[in-house]
Amino acid sequence: MKTSNVIVQDIPTIERRELRVVGSSVPRVDALEKVTGKALYGSDVNLPGMLYAKVVRSPHPHARVVSIDAGKAEQLAGVWCVITGKDVPDKRYGRVVFDQTILAKGIVRYAGEPVAAVCADSLDVAQEAAGLIKVEYEKLPSVFDVEQAVGSNPPVVVHPDLPKYEIVGAPGLASRLAELKQPNVFLHFKIRHGEIEKGFKDADLVIENRFETKRIQHVPLEPHGVVAQPEADGGLTLWVGRQSTWEFKGQIGMLFGIRPSKIRVIRPYVGGGFGGKVSIAGEAIAALLALRTGRPVKLVFTREEVFHSGGSREEMVVEIRDGIKRDGTLVAREIKALLNAGAYENLVARVTRACGFGSVGIYQVPNFKWDSYGVYSNEPPACALRGFGSTEVVWAIEQQMDIIAERLGIDPVALRKKNFLREGDVNAIGETVHSIGVEECLDKALGFVGQGGREDLGEDWVTALGFAVGNKYAIAPTSSMARVKITEDGVIEVYHSAEEIGQGCDTAMAQIAAEEFGVGVDGVRVISGDTLLCPFVAGGSTSSRITFQLGNAVKLACGKARTELFRRAAMRLHVAPDVLDTRDGDIYARAEPERKIRITQLFSGYRGDRPGAYGQYVEDGEIVGNATYVQECAPEDPETGQIDPVLARAGKRLVAFWAYTAKAVEVAVNTKTGQVKLLRIAAGEDMGRPINPKMCEQQSEGGMMMGLGAALYEEMLIDKGLVLNANLTDYRIPTSTCIPRLANIKSFPVYCPHKDGPYGAKGFSEGAMLATEPAICNAIYNAVGVRAKVLPVTPERLLAAIRNKTR
Amino acid sequence: MKRLVRLKVNGMNHELHTEPWRTLADALRELGFTGVHVGCDQGNCGSCTVIMDGKAVKSCLMLVPQAEGKEVITIEGLARNGVLHPLQQAFIDRFAVQCGFCTSGMILTAKALLDRNPDPTEEEVKAELEGNLCRCTGYVKIVEAVLAAKGNEQSDGQRVRE
């Protein structure tokens, strides 16, 4: 590990430090722009000569493209360019499995797959032209059901060439695909810990259940959009509100054979991501049209396009089998998860692995067997949605825990606490556990919801409490870079490439820099979202990683800038650099605070406090600190998913950190209509330490309500590969009238510092959603005795189950 | 085919020469009011909300000719002489903003409510905002911000209620 990115600290050191800005709820640095309408998003960018693109998409879930007749479209006045499969590079792209082409080449695999695109002077003309493009298809048989698709002899093989595809970021996967006997499975992830059969023999009770989550959508309020501009040197500039900017930059360069330094990605504000803006969705089409026409091209998805081509959360089938002792000790757990990825891998390989981690972060399981399968089908491609699969797995596990508690006659809270991992334990992937605050999360959440206040809504309503715990990890290996520069007027500039998707990363980074330089946040300027100016960050704003990874990089970069700052000040003050500190723009000797100099005075020749002298020659050059924080990942055994025990004892790990959550709820169930109301909800959130408590509350509340939607309202109705409810009337996300009374919503941050996190902070944006669905489902069971095996718990499903029960 | 439509936007007169099927949302954005956001173009999400003759309307459901002779207020028209409207200030102070895409619509819907009913209850605020979707905040701090803004004046003397 390089010395430049070692942060040596332990918990006592972290706790001794007095903080001025970190830990305070400073106002968000982006709030003013957003409340005045000045914040720009991708579709707000307008350039001279810009053209508008429209995509023609397959209506069939699986078909051969027989012919495309674009003659009439090309003749339409105002049309600049029509492209089809023959015009796009032969190259495939993707996230782990490179299985996608920019437009379909001869075969379409899902309803909505792009087959042609047109750009024109106006959107009206582009739309008209798109309608004139005639595509002839030969329909092919399709497979939709994941349990049919996963077999060794499925009715349809979605990607016959799978063993030949390039695989990136998954060592060993390519060779395993060549031998895989299940032709639609692109990843089989395994965890083996202990001896599973012995574990089941030792059990007093074995409980087995099957759970299923239906497909849901991220529904970011901003649809996907991009403006692509060709540059005179053969390069491209793209304005696009998305996550994972640098990966995207690399993919675009690869696809078009353009060297990476000629691709510039400018990221305006992003109107919500949630994992849905990580994959390529239309940007490559716009880029190709731009390169062919020599003009900037704007492509913005309609909301309908977002539904079928903007990614979604896969359907998951989870079978869980637990062996428990009579006293509640978990001795064996076996889980099999099938993930219906749809037509393209599109990041679901990562989800297939990540959801396994969702099953190992909380409980002591001495004998554990996990198998998850990422499976192709002819449904629209899924991707990752907040939680990367952990959310669905935790939903299943936490209901199973309540089932076990009831069978054994044990209090469900006591059952959890009996089996929680503790600091220093070994988890089911072999890591040594550090920084686990789940018990305090649970106590805080229960403490709030357990307090009285039961509403009486009338005789048809039954109320009950429920709770659940959850865990989310942040990915490793990964690396993040930051640059900190001190300007001649003493402003601390922070350059980074994480994406501000609403989570507040710009504010958090500003707070860290402010803390390190002893200034207020108004003394810091964050410059982010331009790959020409801002250094690399792997993954971008995904995996709840930015506070931890980039926060450390910013801290390190601040340290380097401070070193240079003090070196120069030391010369002027005639002291050694190590006696100096800085506060409010002054650099001073700690032992003699009157021996000081203003930062601005260090810029030789700058006399900004005397009028008329601005622009004098600056001799010493810029004061800059560049730093990289590298998060290593120990090697993982491909057959068992375990880390080597020697490495684990040395503190190495397979993840960056674990974040924890607990949700407690009170629901009311209407036994006549099947409706469920959320009356009270509380969350305990272990994110290490909140950098900005109010911003953490924002995340927590938003996550709760996203979980509410997933639990009760949201389902993509897909029939034979077609999304029937691809609009926001028929696909319901929670509205303002769905949430409890404000006084009945509470989020508690739990302080549980991580020795490697900046000031002990971890991250938790995904954890904010986790555990909400099982808490609600456990409460529903406690109210009416109906166990939700399928999510969402719609009124129809619940009512049918209630009636079945009373029959 | 194009028609001439005259309307006032944020107090300033505009003459638009436009196809009659153009939505008010698109026309306002073309005029540079990019604070009007298009989230669904089908009237479901409320991101495009503007105030027209005192009522909150979804501008993606209005055709430009329907705005003939009307006074439209977009988010850009709220601050006066650099002073934020109390709702804007409340959204900042109460952390009601995350990605910001729903923010314009939320603030304008809330303003139309407060102009009509200066002292709404929590339930009334929630009911009024039901047509504005948000995915980031869970609505909690948005409702808190609206309740905090009621009864406040802009510091140049303008009341919340016009």
PDB file of C-alpha atoms in Angstrom, chain A residues 345-481:
ATOM      1  CA  GLU A 345     -26.251  -7.904 -17.603  1.00  0.00           C
ATOM      2  CA  ASN A 346     -26.173  -4.128 -17.092  1.00  0.00           C
ATOM      3  CA  LEU A 347     -24.546  -4.213 -13.609  1.00  0.00           C
ATOM      4  CA  VAL A 348     -26.641  -7.115 -12.317  1.00  0.00           C
ATOM      5  CA  ALA A 349     -23.501  -9.245 -12.003  1.00  0.00           C
ATOM      6  CA  ARG A 350     -22.430  -6.849  -9.268  1.00  0.00           C
ATOM      7  CA  VAL A 351     -25.872  -7.052  -7.716  1.00  0.00           C
ATOM      8  CA  THR A 352     -25.704 -10.865  -7.806  1.00  0.00           C
ATOM      9  CA  ARG A 353     -22.518 -10.729  -5.754  1.00  0.00           C
ATOM     10  CA  ALA A 354     -23.506  -7.770  -3.568  1.00  0.00           C
ATOM     11  CA  CYS A 355     -26.774  -9.313  -2.433  1.00  0.00           C
ATOM     12  CA  GLY A 356     -24.766 -12.161  -0.967  1.00  0.00           C
ATOM     13  CA  PHE A 357     -23.021  -9.647   1.216  1.00  0.00           C
ATOM     14  CA  GLY A 358     -26.450  -8.464   2.320  1.00  0.00           C
ATOM     15  CA  SER A 359     -26.864 -11.808   4.013  1.00  0.00           C
ATOM     16  CA  VAL A 360     -23.658 -11.899   6.062  1.00  0.00           C
ATOM     17  CA  GLY A 361     -23.266  -8.516   7.714  1.00  0.00           C
ATOM     18  CA  ILE A 362     -25.501  -8.867  10.755  1.00  0.00           C
ATOM     19  CA  TYR A 363     -25.772 -12.339  12.187  1.00  0.00           C
ATOM     20  CA  GLN A 364     -23.400 -14.972  13.518  1.00  0.00           C
ATOM     21  CA  VAL A 365     -23.880 -17.883  11.178  1.00  0.00           C
ATOM     22  CA  PRO A 366     -21.262 -20.564  11.821  1.00  0.00           C
ATOM     23  CA  ASN A 367     -22.447 -22.689   8.910  1.00  0.00           C
ATOM     24  CA  PHE A 368     -23.524 -20.771   5.872  1.00  0.00           C
ATOM     25  CA  LYS A 369     -24.203 -21.606   2.258  1.00  0.00           C
ATOM     26  CA  TRP A 370     -25.100 -18.988  -0.308  1.00  0.00           C
ATOM     27  CA  ASP A 371     -25.788 -19.357  -4.018  1.00  0.00           C
ATOM     28  CA  SER A 372     -26.983 -16.457  -6.141  1.00  0.00           C
ATOM     29  CA  TYR A 373     -27.550 -16.586  -9.858  1.00  0.00           C
ATOM     30  CA  GLY A 374     -27.688 -13.665 -12.286  1.00  0.00           C
ATOM     31  CA  VAL A 375     -30.023 -14.854 -15.032  1.00  0.00           C
ATOM     32  CA  TYR A 376     -30.875 -13.513 -18.460  1.00  0.00           C
ATOM     33  CA  SER A 377     -34.451 -13.324 -19.716  1.00  0.00           C
ATOM     34  CA  ASN A 378     -36.296 -11.372 -22.402  1.00  0.00           C
ATOM     35  CA  GLU A 379     -37.557  -8.777 -19.982  1.00  0.00           C
ATOM     36  CA  PRO A 380     -36.179  -5.210 -19.996  1.00  0.00           C
ATOM     37  CA  PRO A 381     -32.706  -5.014 -18.433  1.00  0.00           C
ATOM     38  CA  ALA A 382     -32.491  -4.448 -14.720  1.00  0.00           C
ATOM     39  CA  CYS A 383     -29.507  -2.731 -13.155  1.00  0.00           C
ATOM     40  CA  ALA A 384     -28.786  -1.812  -9.548  1.00  0.00           C
ATOM     41  CA  LEU A 385     -31.255  -0.030  -7.329  1.00  0.00           C
ATOM     42  CA  ARG A 386     -30.388   1.408  -3.915  1.00  0.00           C
ATOM     43  CA  GLY A 387     -29.049  -1.529  -1.963  1.00  0.00           C
ATOM     44  CA  PHE A 388     -27.589  -3.584  -4.825  1.00  0.00           C
ATOM     45  CA  GLY A 389     -29.720  -6.583  -3.931  1.00  0.00           C
ATOM     46  CA  SER A 390     -29.183  -6.371  -0.177  1.00  0.00           C
ATOM     47  CA  THR A 391     -32.610  -4.758   0.229  1.00  0.00           C
ATOM     48  CA  GLU A 392     -34.449  -7.754  -1.209  1.00  0.00           C
ATOM     49  CA  VAL A 393     -32.350 -10.303   0.675  1.00  0.00           C
ATOM     50  CA  VAL A 394     -32.747  -8.444   3.969  1.00  0.00           C
ATOM     51  CA  TRP A 395     -36.510  -8.358   3.370  1.00  0.00           C
ATOM     52  CA  ALA A 396     -36.532 -12.133   3.156  1.00  0.00           C
ATOM     53  CA  ILE A 397     -34.151 -12.740   6.050  1.00  0.00           C
ATOM     54  CA  GLU A 398     -35.877 -10.373   8.454  1.00  0.00           C
ATOM     55  CA  GLN A 399     -39.249 -11.938   7.873  1.00  0.00           C
ATOM     56  CA  GLN A 400     -37.680 -15.347   8.346  1.00  0.00           C
ATOM     57  CA  MET A 401     -36.292 -14.187  11.695  1.00  0.00           C
ATOM     58  CA  ASP A 402     -39.768 -13.175  12.862  1.00  0.00           C
ATOM     59  CA  ILE A 403     -41.111 -16.547  11.662  1.00  0.00           C
ATOM     60  CA  ILE A 404     -38.423 -18.317  13.678  1.00  0.00           C
ATOM     61  CA  ALA A 405     -39.163 -16.217  16.749  1.00  0.00           C
ATOM     62  CA  GLU A 406     -42.823 -17.109  16.607  1.00  0.00           C
ATOM     63  CA  ARG A 407     -42.151 -20.813  16.110  1.00  0.00           C
ATOM     64  CA  LEU A 408     -39.774 -20.946  19.035  1.00  0.00           C
ATOM     65  CA  GLY A 409     -41.888 -18.695  21.239  1.00  0.00           C
ATOM     66  CA  ILE A 410     -38.986 -16.272  21.627  1.00  0.00           C
ATOM     67  CA  ASP A 411     -39.258 -12.482  21.620  1.00  0.00           C
ATOM     68  CA  PRO A 412     -38.162 -11.369  18.123  1.00  0.00           C
ATOM     69  CA  VAL A 413     -35.944  -8.600  19.514  1.00  0.00           C
ATOM     70  CA  ALA A 414     -34.184 -11.049  21.825  1.00  0.00           C
ATOM     71  CA  LEU A 415     -33.749 -13.451  18.908  1.00  0.00           C
ATOM     72  CA  ARG A 416     -31.954 -10.761  16.896  1.00  0.00           C
ATOM     73  CA  LYS A 417     -29.727  -9.694  19.753  1.00  0.00           C
ATOM     74  CA  LYS A 418     -28.790 -13.263  20.555  1.00  0.00           C
ATOM     75  CA  ASN A 419     -27.447 -13.731  17.056  1.00  0.00           C
ATOM     76  CA  PHE A 420     -25.926 -10.332  16.265  1.00  0.00           C
ATOM     77  CA  LEU A 421     -22.283 -10.244  15.316  1.00  0.00           C
ATOM     78  CA  ARG A 422     -20.108  -8.285  17.730  1.00  0.00           C
ATOM     79  CA  GLU A 423     -16.903  -6.349  17.246  1.00  0.00           C
ATOM     80  CA  GLY A 424     -14.076  -8.819  16.677  1.00  0.00           C
ATOM     81  CA  ASP A 425     -16.289 -11.735  15.604  1.00  0.00           C
ATOM     82  CA  VAL A 426     -15.775 -13.487  12.296  1.00  0.00           C
ATOM     83  CA  ASN A 427     -18.604 -13.085   9.790  1.00  0.00           C
ATOM     84  CA  ALA A 428     -19.723 -15.620   7.204  1.00  0.00           C
ATOM     85  CA  ILE A 429     -17.268 -14.392   4.584  1.00  0.00           C
ATOM     86  CA  GLY A 430     -14.425 -14.730   7.038  1.00  0.00           C
ATOM     87  CA  GLU A 431     -13.844 -11.069   7.823  1.00  0.00           C
ATOM     88  CA  THR A 432     -13.121  -9.759  11.289  1.00  0.00           C
ATOM     89  CA  VAL A 433     -16.033  -7.545  12.240  1.00  0.00           C
ATOM     90  CA  HIS A 434     -15.316  -3.876  13.000  1.00  0.00           C
ATOM     91  CA  SER A 435     -17.760  -1.007  13.591  1.00  0.00           C
ATOM     92  CA  ILE A 436     -21.154  -2.649  13.955  1.00  0.00           C
ATOM     93  CA  GLY A 437     -23.814  -0.476  15.543  1.00  0.00           C
ATOM     94  CA  VAL A 438     -26.891  -2.512  14.674  1.00  0.00           C
ATOM     95  CA  GLU A 439     -28.006  -3.180  18.234  1.00  0.00           C
ATOM     96  CA  GLU A 440     -28.091   0.493  19.137  1.00  0.00           C
ATOM     97  CA  CYS A 441     -29.920   1.186  15.858  1.00  0.00           C
ATOM     98  CA  LEU A 442     -32.578  -1.305  16.896  1.00  0.00           C
ATOM     99  CA  ASP A 443     -32.899   0.040  20.440  1.00  0.00           C
ATOM    100  CA  LYS A 444     -33.315   3.593  19.192  1.00  0.00           C
ATOM    101  CA  ALA A 445     -35.886   2.718  16.560  1.00  0.00           C
ATOM    102  CA  LEU A 446     -37.916   0.570  18.920  1.00  0.00           C
ATOM    103  CA  GLY A 447     -37.665   3.151  21.654  1.00  0.00           C
ATOM    104  CA  PHE A 448     -39.486   5.685  19.529  1.00  0.00           C
ATOM    105  CA  VAL A 449     -42.151   3.517  17.958  1.00  0.00           C
ATOM    106  CA  GLY A 450     -42.805   1.521  21.084  1.00  0.00           C
ATOM    107  CA  GLN A 451     -44.064   4.634  22.815  1.00  0.00           C
ATOM    108  CA  GLY A 452     -47.880   4.734  23.032  1.00  0.00           C
ATOM    109  CA  GLY A 453     -49.836   6.765  20.530  1.00  0.00           C
ATOM    110  CA  ARG A 454     -51.909   3.991  19.047  1.00  0.00           C
ATOM    111  CA  GLU A 455     -54.488   5.538  16.786  1.00  0.00           C
ATOM    112  CA  ASP A 456     -58.009   4.297  16.587  1.00  0.00           C
ATOM    113  CA  LEU A 457     -59.012   4.410  12.965  1.00  0.00           C
ATOM    114  CA  GLY A 458     -62.285   2.516  13.231  1.00  0.00           C
ATOM    115  CA  GLU A 459     -63.421  -1.059  13.376  1.00  0.00           C
ATOM    116  CA  ASP A 460     -62.074  -2.158  10.000  1.00  0.00           C
ATOM    117  CA  TRP A 461     -58.517  -1.199  10.903  1.00  0.00           C
ATOM    118  CA  VAL A 462     -56.072  -3.293  12.900  1.00  0.00           C
ATOM    119  CA  THR A 463     -52.818  -1.725  14.064  1.00  0.00           C
ATOM    120  CA  ALA A 464     -49.592  -3.428  14.991  1.00  0.00           C
ATOM    121  CA  LEU A 465     -45.869  -2.807  15.371  1.00  0.00           C
ATOM    122  CA  GLY A 466     -43.047  -4.413  13.443  1.00  0.00           C
ATOM    123  CA  PHE A 467     -39.320  -3.993  13.034  1.00  0.00           C
ATOM    124  CA  ALA A 468     -36.326  -5.210  11.074  1.00  0.00           C
ATOM    125  CA  VAL A 469     -32.592  -4.671  10.865  1.00  0.00           C
ATOM    126  CA  GLY A 470     -30.429  -4.379   7.791  1.00  0.00           C
ATOM    127  CA  ASN A 471     -26.879  -4.049   6.569  1.00  0.00           C
ATOM    128  CA  LYS A 472     -25.186  -2.647   3.513  1.00  0.00           C
ATOM    129  CA  TYR A 473     -21.582  -2.789   2.531  1.00  0.00           C
ATOM    130  CA  ALA A 474     -19.498  -0.410   0.453  1.00  0.00           C
ATOM    131  CA  ILE A 475     -17.537  -1.910  -2.369  1.00  0.00           C
ATOM    132  CA  ALA A 476     -13.842  -2.691  -2.474  1.00  0.00           C
ATOM    133  CA  PRO A 477     -11.420  -2.454  -4.207  1.00  0.00           C
ATOM    134  CA  THR A 478     -11.812   1.138  -5.255  1.00  0.00           C
ATOM    135  CA  SER A 479      -9.869   4.369  -5.389  1.00  0.00           C
ATOM    136  CA  SER A 480     -10.695   8.050  -5.197  1.00  0.00           C
ATOM    137  CA  MET A 481      -8.623  11.121  -5.971  1.00  0.00           C
TER     138      MET A 481
END
